[in-house]
């Protein structure tokens, strides 16, 4: 068993919903073994209030988040990432910065709850579903024996996690 903390970056386009949900969920569920961050290729500049409401309803931290560009994690002095997961299809298709240390990467696409239209209840249901799908992936991820398996096996496992229930169309076809 290792006392090492693994840095994980969740990426999406706007960094206002899915990546924020994933950051909060992993930081709590990871029990100190993981430090999660989030960023976007074209950050919205604010966190979606429905995402914060969903985190609060589920008992996850819902304060202190900001919508920021992924370039802040490619700058000198930024935390070195061990894992990077894209959670939206458009971020998966973008040219990402070159990451120091060559982290393990995978696409965990989930439909964008911020794009949901309808009543307040329908919109919040979309956020609840996205949070559930992300929590399922995160639970599978934190239960991997990361310290005792080789990188090729880790790569394979994290890619398979991306095809769990709720995988966006692009994710499902990529596997």
PDB file of C-alpha atoms in Angstrom:
ATOM      1  CA  UNK A   1       0.000   0.000   0.000  1.00  0.00           C
ATOM      2  CA  UNK A   2       1.288   3.455  -0.817  1.00  0.00           C
ATOM      3  CA  UNK A   3       0.713   6.789   0.881  1.00  0.00           C
ATOM      4  CA  UNK A   4       1.057   8.555  -2.454  1.00  0.00           C
ATOM      5  CA  UNK A   5      -1.612  11.049  -3.471  1.00  0.00           C
ATOM      6  CA  UNK A   6      -2.547  10.945  -7.154  1.00  0.00           C
ATOM      7  CA  UNK A   7      -3.422  14.179  -8.974  1.00  0.00           C
ATOM      8  CA  UNK A   8      -6.406  13.936 -11.303  1.00  0.00           C
ATOM      9  CA  UNK A   9      -7.601  16.586 -13.764  1.00  0.00           C
ATOM     10  CA  UNK A  10     -11.127  16.519 -15.177  1.00  0.00           C
ATOM     11  CA  UNK A  11     -11.513  18.435 -18.439  1.00  0.00           C
ATOM     12  CA  UNK A  12     -14.528  19.665 -20.333  1.00  0.00           C
ATOM     13  CA  UNK A  13     -15.223  22.630 -22.554  1.00  0.00           C
ATOM     14  CA  UNK A  14     -16.868  25.130 -20.190  1.00  0.00           C
ATOM     15  CA  UNK A  15     -15.617  23.880 -16.802  1.00  0.00           C
ATOM     16  CA  UNK A  16     -18.967  24.810 -15.314  1.00  0.00           C
ATOM     17  CA  UNK A  17     -20.812  21.532 -14.691  1.00  0.00           C
ATOM     18  CA  UNK A  18     -19.485  17.991 -15.364  1.00  0.00           C
ATOM     19  CA  UNK A  19     -15.838  18.631 -14.550  1.00  0.00           C
ATOM     20  CA  UNK A  20     -16.850  20.524 -11.387  1.00  0.00           C
ATOM     21  CA  UNK A  21     -19.110  17.649 -10.322  1.00  0.00           C
ATOM     22  CA  UNK A  22     -16.294  15.154 -10.889  1.00  0.00           C
ATOM     23  CA  UNK A  23     -13.737  17.280  -9.027  1.00  0.00           C
ATOM     24  CA  UNK A  24     -15.907  17.527  -5.931  1.00  0.00           C
ATOM     25  CA  UNK A  25     -16.979  13.879  -5.969  1.00  0.00           C
ATOM     26  CA  UNK A  26     -13.429  12.532  -6.331  1.00  0.00           C
ATOM     27  CA  UNK A  27     -12.021  14.846  -3.687  1.00  0.00           C
ATOM     28  CA  UNK A  28     -14.508  13.457  -1.161  1.00  0.00           C
ATOM     29  CA  UNK A  29     -14.739   9.841  -2.311  1.00  0.00           C
ATOM     30  CA  UNK A  30     -10.991   9.534  -2.873  1.00  0.00           C
ATOM     31  CA  UNK A  31     -10.367   9.677   0.861  1.00  0.00           C
ATOM     32  CA  UNK A  32      -7.129  11.642   0.524  1.00  0.00           C
ATOM     33  CA  UNK A  33      -5.619   9.195  -1.990  1.00  0.00           C
ATOM     34  CA  UNK A  34      -6.552  11.552  -4.834  1.00  0.00           C
ATOM     35  CA  UNK A  35      -6.480  15.305  -5.335  1.00  0.00           C
ATOM     36  CA  UNK A  36      -8.897  16.318  -8.073  1.00  0.00           C
ATOM     37  CA  UNK A  37      -8.873  19.460 -10.188  1.00  0.00           C
ATOM     38  CA  UNK A  38     -10.993  20.648 -13.088  1.00  0.00           C
ATOM     39  CA  UNK A  39     -10.557  22.946 -16.062  1.00  0.00           C
ATOM     40  CA  UNK A  40     -11.954  23.697 -19.491  1.00  0.00           C
ATOM     41  CA  UNK A  41     -10.804  24.433 -23.020  1.00  0.00           C
ATOM     42  CA  UNK A  42     -13.174  27.430 -23.199  1.00  0.00           C
ATOM     43  CA  UNK A  43     -14.153  28.144 -19.583  1.00  0.00           C
ATOM     44  CA  UNK A  44     -17.499  29.842 -19.021  1.00  0.00           C
ATOM     45  CA  UNK A  45     -16.057  31.940 -16.208  1.00  0.00           C
ATOM     46  CA  UNK A  46     -18.656  30.799 -13.688  1.00  0.00           C
ATOM     47  CA  UNK A  47     -19.823  27.523 -12.214  1.00  0.00           C
ATOM     48  CA  UNK A  48     -23.340  26.436 -13.140  1.00  0.00           C
ATOM     49  CA  UNK A  49     -25.585  26.950 -10.072  1.00  0.00           C
ATOM     50  CA  UNK A  50     -27.406  23.682 -10.811  1.00  0.00           C
ATOM     51  CA  UNK A  51     -24.102  21.806 -10.430  1.00  0.00           C
ATOM     52  CA  UNK A  52     -23.501  23.402  -7.039  1.00  0.00           C
ATOM     53  CA  UNK A  53     -27.079  22.652  -5.994  1.00  0.00           C
ATOM     54  CA  UNK A  54     -26.638  18.987  -6.961  1.00  0.00           C
ATOM     55  CA  UNK A  55     -23.349  18.681  -5.092  1.00  0.00           C
ATOM     56  CA  UNK A  56     -24.932  20.194  -2.005  1.00  0.00           C
ATOM     57  CA  UNK A  57     -27.950  17.864  -2.255  1.00  0.00           C
ATOM     58  CA  UNK A  58     -25.624  14.843  -2.432  1.00  0.00           C
ATOM     59  CA  UNK A  59     -23.482  15.979   0.496  1.00  0.00           C
ATOM     60  CA  UNK A  60     -20.405  16.907  -1.539  1.00  0.00           C
ATOM     61  CA  UNK A  61     -18.458  20.144  -1.168  1.00  0.00           C
ATOM     62  CA  UNK A  62     -20.152  22.879  -3.199  1.00  0.00           C
ATOM     63  CA  UNK A  63     -18.017  25.940  -2.473  1.00  0.00           C
ATOM     64  CA  UNK A  64     -14.646  27.204  -3.624  1.00  0.00           C
ATOM     65  CA  UNK A  65     -14.969  26.138  -7.263  1.00  0.00           C
ATOM     66  CA  UNK A  66     -14.075  28.308 -10.237  1.00  0.00           C
ATOM     67  CA  UNK A  67     -14.352  27.958 -13.980  1.00  0.00           C
ATOM     68  CA  UNK A  68     -10.823  28.141 -15.409  1.00  0.00           C
ATOM     69  CA  UNK A  69      -8.851  27.261 -18.501  1.00  0.00           C
ATOM     70  CA  UNK A  70      -6.747  24.138 -18.694  1.00  0.00           C
ATOM     71  CA  UNK A  71      -3.663  26.198 -19.493  1.00  0.00           C
ATOM     72  CA  UNK A  72      -3.256  26.961 -15.765  1.00  0.00           C
ATOM     73  CA  UNK A  73      -2.338  23.298 -15.269  1.00  0.00           C
ATOM     74  CA  UNK A  74       0.272  23.369 -18.039  1.00  0.00           C
ATOM     75  CA  UNK A  75       2.197  26.290 -16.510  1.00  0.00           C
ATOM     76  CA  UNK A  76       5.440  25.908 -14.565  1.00  0.00           C
ATOM     77  CA  UNK A  77       4.737  25.194 -10.915  1.00  0.00           C
ATOM     78  CA  UNK A  78       1.324  23.638 -11.575  1.00  0.00           C
ATOM     79  CA  UNK A  79       0.624  20.267  -9.958  1.00  0.00           C
ATOM     80  CA  UNK A  80       1.847  17.370 -12.071  1.00  0.00           C
ATOM     81  CA  UNK A  81      -1.111  15.238 -13.112  1.00  0.00           C
ATOM     82  CA  UNK A  82      -1.154  11.467 -12.850  1.00  0.00           C
ATOM     83  CA  UNK A  83      -4.519  11.102 -14.598  1.00  0.00           C
ATOM     84  CA  UNK A  84      -6.503  13.310 -16.965  1.00  0.00           C
ATOM     85  CA  UNK A  85     -10.097  12.502 -17.867  1.00  0.00           C
ATOM     86  CA  UNK A  86     -12.180  14.355 -20.430  1.00  0.00           C
ATOM     87  CA  UNK A  87     -15.847  14.303 -19.494  1.00  0.00           C
ATOM     88  CA  UNK A  88     -17.313  15.897 -22.617  1.00  0.00           C
ATOM     89  CA  UNK A  89     -16.949  14.932 -26.242  1.00  0.00           C
ATOM     90  CA  UNK A  90     -15.881  18.360 -27.473  1.00  0.00           C
ATOM     91  CA  UNK A  91     -13.011  18.610 -24.976  1.00  0.00           C
ATOM     92  CA  UNK A  92     -11.876  15.117 -26.000  1.00  0.00           C
ATOM     93  CA  UNK A  93     -11.468  16.345 -29.557  1.00  0.00           C
ATOM     94  CA  UNK A  94      -9.455  19.463 -28.704  1.00  0.00           C
ATOM     95  CA  UNK A  95      -5.704  19.738 -28.963  1.00  0.00           C
ATOM     96  CA  UNK A  96      -4.654  19.594 -25.322  1.00  0.00           C
ATOM     97  CA  UNK A  97      -1.509  21.101 -23.866  1.00  0.00           C
ATOM     98  CA  UNK A  98       1.489  18.826 -23.474  1.00  0.00           C
ATOM     99  CA  UNK A  99       1.274  17.521 -19.941  1.00  0.00           C
ATOM    100  CA  UNK A 100       4.404  17.092 -17.844  1.00  0.00           C
ATOM    101  CA  UNK A 101       4.962  13.507 -16.769  1.00  0.00           C
ATOM    102  CA  UNK A 102       2.762  11.939 -19.466  1.00  0.00           C
ATOM    103  CA  UNK A 103      -0.306  11.230 -17.326  1.00  0.00           C
ATOM    104  CA  UNK A 104      -2.720   8.404 -18.008  1.00  0.00           C
ATOM    105  CA  UNK A 105      -5.620   9.792 -20.038  1.00  0.00           C
ATOM    106  CA  UNK A 106      -9.087   8.536 -20.895  1.00  0.00           C
ATOM    107  CA  UNK A 107     -12.396   9.850 -22.145  1.00  0.00           C
ATOM    108  CA  UNK A 108     -15.311   9.530 -19.718  1.00  0.00           C
ATOM    109  CA  UNK A 109     -17.952  11.351 -21.750  1.00  0.00           C
ATOM    110  CA  UNK A 110     -21.242  12.204 -20.087  1.00  0.00           C
ATOM    111  CA  UNK A 111     -24.021  14.239 -21.682  1.00  0.00           C
ATOM    112  CA  UNK A 112     -23.936  17.904 -20.713  1.00  0.00           C
ATOM    113  CA  UNK A 113     -26.575  18.626 -18.069  1.00  0.00           C
ATOM    114  CA  UNK A 114     -26.062  22.363 -18.674  1.00  0.00           C
ATOM    115  CA  UNK A 115     -27.582  21.836 -22.136  1.00  0.00           C
ATOM    116  CA  UNK A 116     -30.781  20.391 -20.657  1.00  0.00           C
ATOM    117  CA  UNK A 117     -33.958  22.283 -21.398  1.00  0.00           C
ATOM    118  CA  UNK A 118     -37.317  22.021 -19.718  1.00  0.00           C
ATOM    119  CA  UNK A 119     -38.717  22.648 -16.300  1.00  0.00           C
ATOM    120  CA  UNK A 120     -36.538  23.294 -13.271  1.00  0.00           C
ATOM    121  CA  UNK A 121     -37.214  19.704 -12.161  1.00  0.00           C
ATOM    122  CA  UNK A 122     -36.142  18.304 -15.563  1.00  0.00           C
ATOM    123  CA  UNK A 123     -32.963  20.366 -15.564  1.00  0.00           C
ATOM    124  CA  UNK A 124     -32.060  19.314 -12.021  1.00  0.00           C
ATOM    125  CA  UNK A 125     -32.778  15.701 -13.008  1.00  0.00           C
ATOM    126  CA  UNK A 126     -30.189  16.033 -15.805  1.00  0.00           C
ATOM    127  CA  UNK A 127     -27.628  17.247 -13.255  1.00  0.00           C
ATOM    128  CA  UNK A 128     -28.518  14.408 -10.877  1.00  0.00           C
ATOM    129  CA  UNK A 129     -28.049  11.880 -13.674  1.00  0.00           C
ATOM    130  CA  UNK A 130     -24.679  13.339 -14.706  1.00  0.00           C
ATOM    131  CA  UNK A 131     -23.525  13.282 -11.076  1.00  0.00           C
ATOM    132  CA  UNK A 132     -24.626   9.646 -10.729  1.00  0.00           C
ATOM    133  CA  UNK A 133     -22.797   8.578 -13.886  1.00  0.00           C
ATOM    134  CA  UNK A 134     -19.646  10.417 -12.800  1.00  0.00           C
ATOM    135  CA  UNK A 135     -19.810   8.970  -9.290  1.00  0.00           C
ATOM    136  CA  UNK A 136     -20.097   5.452 -10.762  1.00  0.00           C
ATOM    137  CA  UNK A 137     -16.966   6.040 -12.867  1.00  0.00           C
ATOM    138  CA  UNK A 138     -15.097   7.579  -9.949  1.00  0.00           C
ATOM    139  CA  UNK A 139     -16.049   4.679  -7.678  1.00  0.00           C
ATOM    140  CA  UNK A 140     -14.729   2.193 -10.244  1.00  0.00           C
ATOM    141  CA  UNK A 141     -11.558   4.275 -10.634  1.00  0.00           C
ATOM    142  CA  UNK A 142     -10.749   4.628  -6.922  1.00  0.00           C
ATOM    143  CA  UNK A 143     -11.174   0.882  -6.482  1.00  0.00           C
ATOM    144  CA  UNK A 144      -8.465   0.088  -9.043  1.00  0.00           C
ATOM    145  CA  UNK A 145      -5.283  -1.265  -7.432  1.00  0.00           C
ATOM    146  CA  UNK A 146      -3.301   1.588  -9.014  1.00  0.00           C
ATOM    147  CA  UNK A 147      -0.142   1.079  -6.982  1.00  0.00           C
ATOM    148  CA  UNK A 148       0.114  -2.600  -7.887  1.00  0.00           C
ATOM    149  CA  UNK A 149      -0.724  -2.796 -11.616  1.00  0.00           C
ATOM    150  CA  UNK A 150       1.317  -1.689 -14.608  1.00  0.00           C
ATOM    151  CA  UNK A 151       0.584   1.355 -16.730  1.00  0.00           C
ATOM    152  CA  UNK A 152      -0.805  -0.638 -19.660  1.00  0.00           C
ATOM    153  CA  UNK A 153      -3.371  -2.294 -17.396  1.00  0.00           C
ATOM    154  CA  UNK A 154      -4.258   1.062 -15.828  1.00  0.00           C
ATOM    155  CA  UNK A 155      -4.733   2.582 -19.310  1.00  0.00           C
ATOM    156  CA  UNK A 156      -7.061  -0.258 -20.265  1.00  0.00           C
ATOM    157  CA  UNK A 157      -9.072  -0.039 -17.036  1.00  0.00           C
ATOM    158  CA  UNK A 158      -9.606   3.739 -17.124  1.00  0.00           C
ATOM    159  CA  UNK A 159     -10.726   3.553 -20.763  1.00  0.00           C
ATOM    160  CA  UNK A 160     -13.213   0.796 -19.896  1.00  0.00           C
ATOM    161  CA  UNK A 161     -14.582   2.928 -17.062  1.00  0.00           C
ATOM    162  CA  UNK A 162     -15.478   5.542 -19.672  1.00  0.00           C
ATOM    163  CA  UNK A 163     -17.926   3.133 -21.288  1.00  0.00           C
ATOM    164  CA  UNK A 164     -19.970   2.570 -18.124  1.00  0.00           C
ATOM    165  CA  UNK A 165     -23.673   3.463 -18.028  1.00  0.00           C
ATOM    166  CA  UNK A 166     -24.337   6.964 -19.283  1.00  0.00           C
ATOM    167  CA  UNK A 167     -21.449   7.083 -21.727  1.00  0.00           C
ATOM    168  CA  UNK A 168     -22.018   9.715 -24.353  1.00  0.00           C
ATOM    169  CA  UNK A 169     -22.352   8.537 -27.952  1.00  0.00           C
ATOM    170  CA  UNK A 170     -18.735   9.328 -28.807  1.00  0.00           C
ATOM    171  CA  UNK A 171     -17.462   7.440 -25.749  1.00  0.00           C
ATOM    172  CA  UNK A 172     -19.441   4.342 -26.539  1.00  0.00           C
ATOM    173  CA  UNK A 173     -18.272   4.258 -30.162  1.00  0.00           C
ATOM    174  CA  UNK A 174     -14.629   4.888 -29.253  1.00  0.00           C
ATOM    175  CA  UNK A 175     -14.333   1.680 -27.250  1.00  0.00           C
TER     176      UNK A 175
END
